């Protein structure tokens, strides 16, 4: 698989709404990355190392954040802070949608922590 094909696959997973097949592909990509079988050319060596050290969930979240965003999704001028904010919102939404689909999302952290750890 070429680098272009890889990133197109990530875009397809995002655009298809994180189906069970897409989630399985993301897990496979994370495993391949963690074992050094594939490298992501968009990330520097230190970024790749950090992703790997962060574990599978961090690798997947980094892939979703690193996937391209269509220029039609960004209305603010190129290079502006507003455009960076728009990009951040898109990345945030991608990661939240994936976390919900994968069963990692906690909607009410206060309640969950209290149930898990007791009253603080």
Short mmCIF file of N, CA and C in Angstrom, two decimals:
data_model
loop_
_atom_site.label_atom_id
_atom_site.label_comp_id
_atom_site.label_asym_id
_atom_site.label_seq_id
_atom_site.Cartn_x
_atom_site.Cartn_y
_atom_site.Cartn_z
N UNK A 1 0.85 -1.17 0.00
CA UNK A 1 0.00 0.00 0.00
C UNK A 1 0.90 1.24 0.00
N UNK A 2 0.60 2.17 -0.88
CA UNK A 2 1.37 3.41 -0.94
C UNK A 2 0.91 4.34 0.19
N UNK A 3 1.71 5.35 0.45
CA UNK A 3 1.35 6.34 1.46
C UNK A 3 0.02 7.00 1.10
N UNK A 4 -0.17 7.32 -0.17
CA UNK A 4 -1.41 7.94 -0.63
C UNK A 4 -2.59 7.00 -0.39
N UNK A 5 -2.43 5.73 -0.73
CA UNK A 5 -3.50 4.75 -0.51
C UNK A 5 -3.85 4.62 0.96
N UNK A 6 -2.82 4.65 1.80
CA UNK A 6 -3.04 4.55 3.24
C UNK A 6 -3.92 5.70 3.73
N UNK A 7 -3.55 6.93 3.37
CA UNK A 7 -4.31 8.08 3.84
C UNK A 7 -5.70 8.14 3.22
N UNK A 8 -5.85 7.65 2.00
CA UNK A 8 -7.18 7.55 1.40
C UNK A 8 -8.04 6.55 2.18
N UNK A 9 -7.43 5.47 2.63
CA UNK A 9 -8.13 4.48 3.44
C UNK A 9 -8.60 5.11 4.75
N UNK A 10 -7.76 5.91 5.38
CA UNK A 10 -8.15 6.60 6.62
C UNK A 10 -9.32 7.55 6.33
N UNK A 11 -9.25 8.30 5.24
CA UNK A 11 -10.35 9.20 4.87
C UNK A 11 -11.64 8.44 4.63
N UNK A 12 -11.54 7.29 3.97
CA UNK A 12 -12.73 6.47 3.72
C UNK A 12 -13.35 6.00 5.03
N UNK A 13 -12.52 5.57 5.97
CA UNK A 13 -13.01 5.12 7.28
C UNK A 13 -13.77 6.25 7.96
N UNK A 14 -13.21 7.45 7.93
CA UNK A 14 -13.85 8.62 8.54
C UNK A 14 -15.18 8.92 7.84
N UNK A 15 -15.14 8.97 6.50
CA UNK A 15 -16.33 9.33 5.72
C UNK A 15 -17.44 8.30 5.81
N UNK A 16 -17.08 7.03 6.06
CA UNK A 16 -18.09 5.97 6.17
C UNK A 16 -18.70 5.91 7.57
N UNK A 17 -18.20 6.73 8.49
CA UNK A 17 -18.81 6.80 9.81
C UNK A 17 -18.35 5.76 10.81
N UNK A 18 -17.14 5.25 10.67
CA UNK A 18 -16.56 4.32 11.63
C UNK A 18 -17.39 3.05 11.78
N UNK A 19 -17.52 2.35 10.66
CA UNK A 19 -18.20 1.06 10.65
C UNK A 19 -17.33 0.03 11.38
N UNK A 20 -17.88 -1.14 11.63
CA UNK A 20 -17.10 -2.18 12.30
C UNK A 20 -15.88 -2.56 11.46
N UNK A 21 -16.04 -2.56 10.13
CA UNK A 21 -14.90 -2.86 9.26
C UNK A 21 -13.84 -1.76 9.36
N UNK A 22 -14.30 -0.51 9.40
CA UNK A 22 -13.36 0.60 9.53
C UNK A 22 -12.63 0.58 10.85
N UNK A 23 -13.34 0.26 11.93
CA UNK A 23 -12.70 0.16 13.25
C UNK A 23 -11.65 -0.95 13.26
N UNK A 24 -11.96 -2.06 12.59
CA UNK A 24 -11.00 -3.17 12.51
C UNK A 24 -9.76 -2.75 11.73
N UNK A 25 -9.94 -2.00 10.65
CA UNK A 25 -8.80 -1.50 9.88
C UNK A 25 -7.94 -0.57 10.72
N UNK A 26 -8.57 0.32 11.47
CA UNK A 26 -7.81 1.24 12.33
C UNK A 26 -6.99 0.46 13.36
N UNK A 27 -7.60 -0.56 13.95
CA UNK A 27 -6.86 -1.40 14.90
C UNK A 27 -5.68 -2.07 14.23
N UNK A 28 -5.90 -2.57 13.02
CA UNK A 28 -4.81 -3.22 12.27
C UNK A 28 -3.69 -2.23 11.96
N UNK A 29 -4.05 -1.04 11.51
CA UNK A 29 -3.03 -0.02 11.22
C UNK A 29 -2.25 0.34 12.47
N UNK A 30 -2.94 0.46 13.59
CA UNK A 30 -2.26 0.80 14.85
C UNK A 30 -1.29 -0.31 15.25
N UNK A 31 -1.71 -1.55 15.08
CA UNK A 31 -0.84 -2.68 15.41
C UNK A 31 0.40 -2.69 14.50
N UNK A 32 0.18 -2.49 13.20
CA UNK A 32 1.30 -2.47 12.27
C UNK A 32 2.26 -1.33 12.60
N UNK A 33 1.72 -0.19 12.97
CA UNK A 33 2.54 0.96 13.33
C UNK A 33 3.36 0.66 14.59
N UNK A 34 2.69 0.09 15.59
CA UNK A 34 3.34 -0.19 16.87
C UNK A 34 4.45 -1.22 16.75
N UNK A 35 4.33 -2.12 15.78
CA UNK A 35 5.36 -3.14 15.59
C UNK A 35 6.39 -2.75 14.52
N UNK A 36 6.27 -1.54 13.99
CA UNK A 36 7.26 -1.04 13.03
C UNK A 36 7.07 -1.54 11.62
N UNK A 37 5.93 -2.16 11.33
CA UNK A 37 5.71 -2.68 9.98
C UNK A 37 5.33 -1.59 8.99
N UNK A 38 4.74 -0.50 9.48
CA UNK A 38 4.43 0.64 8.62
C UNK A 38 4.83 1.93 9.34
N UNK A 39 5.14 2.94 8.56
CA UNK A 39 5.46 4.27 9.07
C UNK A 39 4.54 5.26 8.39
N UNK A 40 4.22 6.33 9.07
CA UNK A 40 3.36 7.35 8.51
C UNK A 40 4.22 8.53 8.10
N UNK A 41 4.31 8.78 6.82
CA UNK A 41 5.20 9.80 6.29
C UNK A 41 4.82 11.21 6.71
N UNK A 42 3.61 11.42 7.18
CA UNK A 42 3.22 12.76 7.62
C UNK A 42 3.78 13.08 9.00
N UNK A 43 4.24 12.08 9.74
CA UNK A 43 4.74 12.29 11.08
C UNK A 43 6.26 12.23 11.09
N UNK A 44 6.87 13.10 11.90
CA UNK A 44 8.32 13.05 12.07
C UNK A 44 8.67 11.80 12.88
N UNK A 45 9.94 11.40 12.88
CA UNK A 45 10.33 10.24 13.69
C UNK A 45 9.96 10.39 15.18
N UNK A 46 10.12 11.58 15.73
CA UNK A 46 9.78 11.77 17.14
C UNK A 46 8.27 11.67 17.36
N UNK A 47 7.46 12.15 16.40
CA UNK A 47 6.01 12.02 16.50
C UNK A 47 5.60 10.55 16.41
N UNK A 48 6.25 9.82 15.52
CA UNK A 48 5.94 8.40 15.39
C UNK A 48 6.30 7.65 16.67
N UNK A 49 7.43 7.98 17.26
CA UNK A 49 7.83 7.35 18.51
C UNK A 49 6.81 7.66 19.62
N UNK A 50 6.40 8.92 19.72
CA UNK A 50 5.43 9.31 20.73
C UNK A 50 4.11 8.59 20.55
N UNK A 51 3.66 8.46 19.32
CA UNK A 51 2.41 7.73 19.04
C UNK A 51 2.53 6.29 19.53
N UNK A 52 3.61 5.66 19.18
CA UNK A 52 3.82 4.26 19.54
C UNK A 52 3.86 4.10 21.05
N UNK A 53 4.56 4.96 21.73
CA UNK A 53 4.65 4.89 23.19
C UNK A 53 3.31 5.14 23.85
N UNK A 54 2.45 5.91 23.21
CA UNK A 54 1.13 6.21 23.76
C UNK A 54 0.15 5.06 23.66
N UNK A 55 0.45 4.06 22.87
CA UNK A 55 -0.42 2.90 22.73
C UNK A 55 -1.39 3.03 21.56
N UNK A 56 -2.13 1.96 21.36
CA UNK A 56 -3.02 1.82 20.21
C UNK A 56 -4.03 2.96 20.11
N UNK A 57 -4.65 3.33 21.22
CA UNK A 57 -5.67 4.38 21.18
C UNK A 57 -5.05 5.71 20.76
N UNK A 58 -3.86 5.99 21.26
CA UNK A 58 -3.18 7.23 20.88
C UNK A 58 -2.80 7.21 19.41
N UNK A 59 -2.34 6.08 18.92
CA UNK A 59 -1.98 5.96 17.50
C UNK A 59 -3.20 6.26 16.63
N UNK A 60 -4.31 5.66 16.94
CA UNK A 60 -5.52 5.86 16.13
C UNK A 60 -5.98 7.31 16.20
N UNK A 61 -6.01 7.89 17.39
CA UNK A 61 -6.42 9.29 17.52
C UNK A 61 -5.48 10.20 16.72
N UNK A 62 -4.20 9.91 16.72
CA UNK A 62 -3.24 10.70 15.95
C UNK A 62 -3.47 10.56 14.45
N UNK A 63 -3.81 9.35 14.01
CA UNK A 63 -4.11 9.13 12.59
C UNK A 63 -5.33 9.94 12.17
N UNK A 64 -6.35 9.91 13.00
CA UNK A 64 -7.58 10.63 12.67
C UNK A 64 -7.33 12.14 12.63
N UNK A 65 -6.53 12.62 13.56
CA UNK A 65 -6.20 14.05 13.58
C UNK A 65 -5.30 14.41 12.40
N UNK A 66 -4.45 13.47 11.97
CA UNK A 66 -3.51 13.74 10.89
C UNK A 66 -4.07 13.59 9.50
N UNK A 67 -5.26 13.00 9.39
CA UNK A 67 -5.86 12.83 8.07
C UNK A 67 -6.23 14.18 7.48
N UNK A 68 -6.16 14.27 6.18
CA UNK A 68 -6.44 15.54 5.51
C UNK A 68 -7.87 16.00 5.73
N UNK A 69 -8.02 17.30 5.74
CA UNK A 69 -9.33 17.93 5.83
C UNK A 69 -9.54 18.65 4.51
N UNK A 70 -10.67 18.40 3.88
CA UNK A 70 -10.96 19.04 2.60
C UNK A 70 -11.02 20.56 2.74
N UNK A 71 -10.48 21.26 1.77
CA UNK A 71 -10.48 22.72 1.82
C UNK A 71 -11.89 23.28 1.83
N UNK A 72 -12.85 22.50 1.33
CA UNK A 72 -14.24 22.96 1.35
C UNK A 72 -14.82 22.98 2.77
N UNK A 73 -14.13 22.35 3.72
CA UNK A 73 -14.58 22.33 5.11
C UNK A 73 -14.02 23.50 5.92
N UNK A 74 -13.10 24.24 5.34
CA UNK A 74 -12.46 25.35 6.04
C UNK A 74 -12.75 26.65 5.30
N UNK A 75 -13.41 27.57 5.98
CA UNK A 75 -13.81 28.81 5.31
C UNK A 75 -12.92 30.00 5.64
N UNK A 76 -12.17 29.93 6.74
CA UNK A 76 -11.32 31.05 7.14
C UNK A 76 -10.09 31.12 6.23
N UNK A 77 -9.49 32.30 6.14
CA UNK A 77 -8.32 32.46 5.27
C UNK A 77 -7.15 31.55 5.67
N UNK A 78 -6.44 31.06 4.67
CA UNK A 78 -5.29 30.21 4.90
C UNK A 78 -4.27 30.91 5.78
N UNK A 79 -3.72 30.17 6.74
CA UNK A 79 -2.71 30.72 7.63
C UNK A 79 -3.28 31.49 8.82
N UNK A 80 -4.59 31.64 8.88
CA UNK A 80 -5.19 32.41 9.98
C UNK A 80 -5.44 31.52 11.19
N UNK A 81 -5.52 32.16 12.34
CA UNK A 81 -5.83 31.44 13.58
C UNK A 81 -7.23 30.84 13.51
N UNK A 82 -8.14 31.56 12.91
CA UNK A 82 -9.52 31.07 12.76
C UNK A 82 -9.54 29.75 11.97
N UNK A 83 -8.72 29.65 10.96
CA UNK A 83 -8.64 28.42 10.16
C UNK A 83 -8.10 27.27 11.03
N UNK A 84 -7.11 27.56 11.86
CA UNK A 84 -6.57 26.55 12.77
C UNK A 84 -7.65 26.08 13.75
N UNK A 85 -8.48 27.00 14.20
CA UNK A 85 -9.59 26.64 15.09
C UNK A 85 -10.59 25.74 14.37
N UNK A 86 -10.89 26.06 13.13
CA UNK A 86 -11.81 25.23 12.35
C UNK A 86 -11.24 23.82 12.18
N UNK A 87 -9.96 23.75 11.87
CA UNK A 87 -9.30 22.46 11.71
C UNK A 87 -9.36 21.67 13.01
N UNK A 88 -9.09 22.33 14.13
CA UNK A 88 -9.14 21.68 15.43
C UNK A 88 -10.52 21.12 15.75
N UNK A 89 -11.56 21.85 15.41
CA UNK A 89 -12.93 21.38 15.65
C UNK A 89 -13.23 20.12 14.83
N UNK A 90 -12.75 20.09 13.59
CA UNK A 90 -12.96 18.92 12.74
C UNK A 90 -12.21 17.72 13.32
N UNK A 91 -10.97 17.93 13.73
CA UNK A 91 -10.18 16.85 14.33
C UNK A 91 -10.85 16.35 15.61
N UNK A 92 -11.32 17.28 16.42
CA UNK A 92 -11.99 16.92 17.67
C UNK A 92 -13.22 16.05 17.39
N UNK A 93 -14.01 16.44 16.41
CA UNK A 93 -15.23 15.70 16.07
C UNK A 93 -14.90 14.30 15.56
N UNK A 94 -13.87 14.19 14.74
CA UNK A 94 -13.46 12.88 14.23
C UNK A 94 -13.11 11.94 15.37
N UNK A 95 -12.29 12.45 16.28
CA UNK A 95 -11.83 11.61 17.39
C UNK A 95 -12.99 11.24 18.30
N UNK A 96 -13.88 12.19 18.57
CA UNK A 96 -15.06 11.90 19.40
C UNK A 96 -15.95 10.84 18.74
N UNK A 97 -16.20 10.99 17.44
CA UNK A 97 -17.04 10.02 16.72
C UNK A 97 -16.42 8.63 16.76
N UNK A 98 -15.11 8.56 16.56
CA UNK A 98 -14.41 7.27 16.62
C UNK A 98 -14.50 6.69 18.03
N UNK A 99 -14.23 7.50 19.04
CA UNK A 99 -14.24 7.02 20.43
C UNK A 99 -15.63 6.49 20.81
N UNK A 100 -16.67 7.16 20.35
CA UNK A 100 -18.03 6.69 20.62
C UNK A 100 -18.28 5.36 19.91
N UNK A 101 -17.88 5.27 18.64
CA UNK A 101 -18.10 4.04 17.87
C UNK A 101 -17.30 2.87 18.44
N UNK A 102 -16.11 3.15 18.97
CA UNK A 102 -15.24 2.11 19.50
C UNK A 102 -15.54 1.78 20.97
N UNK A 103 -16.42 2.56 21.59
CA UNK A 103 -16.80 2.30 22.97
C UNK A 103 -15.85 2.88 24.01
N UNK A 104 -15.07 3.89 23.62
CA UNK A 104 -14.13 4.51 24.55
C UNK A 104 -14.64 5.82 25.14
N UNK A 105 -15.73 6.33 24.62
CA UNK A 105 -16.20 7.66 25.01
C UNK A 105 -16.94 7.59 26.34
N UNK A 106 -16.63 8.52 27.22
CA UNK A 106 -17.33 8.65 28.50
C UNK A 106 -18.06 9.98 28.45
N UNK A 107 -19.37 9.93 28.46
CA UNK A 107 -20.16 11.16 28.33
C UNK A 107 -20.15 12.00 29.59
N UNK A 108 -20.29 11.38 30.74
CA UNK A 108 -20.35 12.12 31.98
C UNK A 108 -19.20 11.67 32.87
N UNK A 109 -18.06 12.32 32.75
CA UNK A 109 -16.88 11.89 33.50
C UNK A 109 -17.06 12.00 35.00
N UNK A 110 -17.74 13.05 35.47
CA UNK A 110 -17.93 13.20 36.92
C UNK A 110 -18.67 12.00 37.50
N UNK A 111 -19.75 11.62 36.85
CA UNK A 111 -20.54 10.48 37.31
C UNK A 111 -19.74 9.18 37.21
N UNK A 112 -19.04 8.98 36.12
CA UNK A 112 -18.26 7.77 35.92
C UNK A 112 -17.15 7.66 36.96
N UNK A 113 -16.44 8.75 37.21
CA UNK A 113 -15.38 8.72 38.22
C UNK A 113 -15.95 8.41 39.60
N UNK A 114 -17.08 9.00 39.92
CA UNK A 114 -17.69 8.76 41.23
C UNK A 114 -18.11 7.30 41.36
N UNK A 115 -18.67 6.73 40.29
CA UNK A 115 -19.06 5.31 40.32
C UNK A 115 -17.84 4.41 40.45
N UNK A 116 -16.76 4.79 39.82
CA UNK A 116 -15.55 3.97 39.81
C UNK A 116 -14.72 4.15 41.08
N UNK A 117 -14.53 5.40 41.50
CA UNK A 117 -13.61 5.70 42.60
C UNK A 117 -14.31 6.09 43.90
N UNK A 118 -15.60 6.34 43.84
CA UNK A 118 -16.33 6.80 45.01
C UNK A 118 -16.28 8.33 45.08
N UNK A 119 -16.98 8.88 46.07
CA UNK A 119 -17.00 10.34 46.21
C UNK A 119 -15.63 10.84 46.61
N UNK A 120 -15.26 11.95 46.00
CA UNK A 120 -13.95 12.55 46.32
C UNK A 120 -14.17 13.76 47.19
#
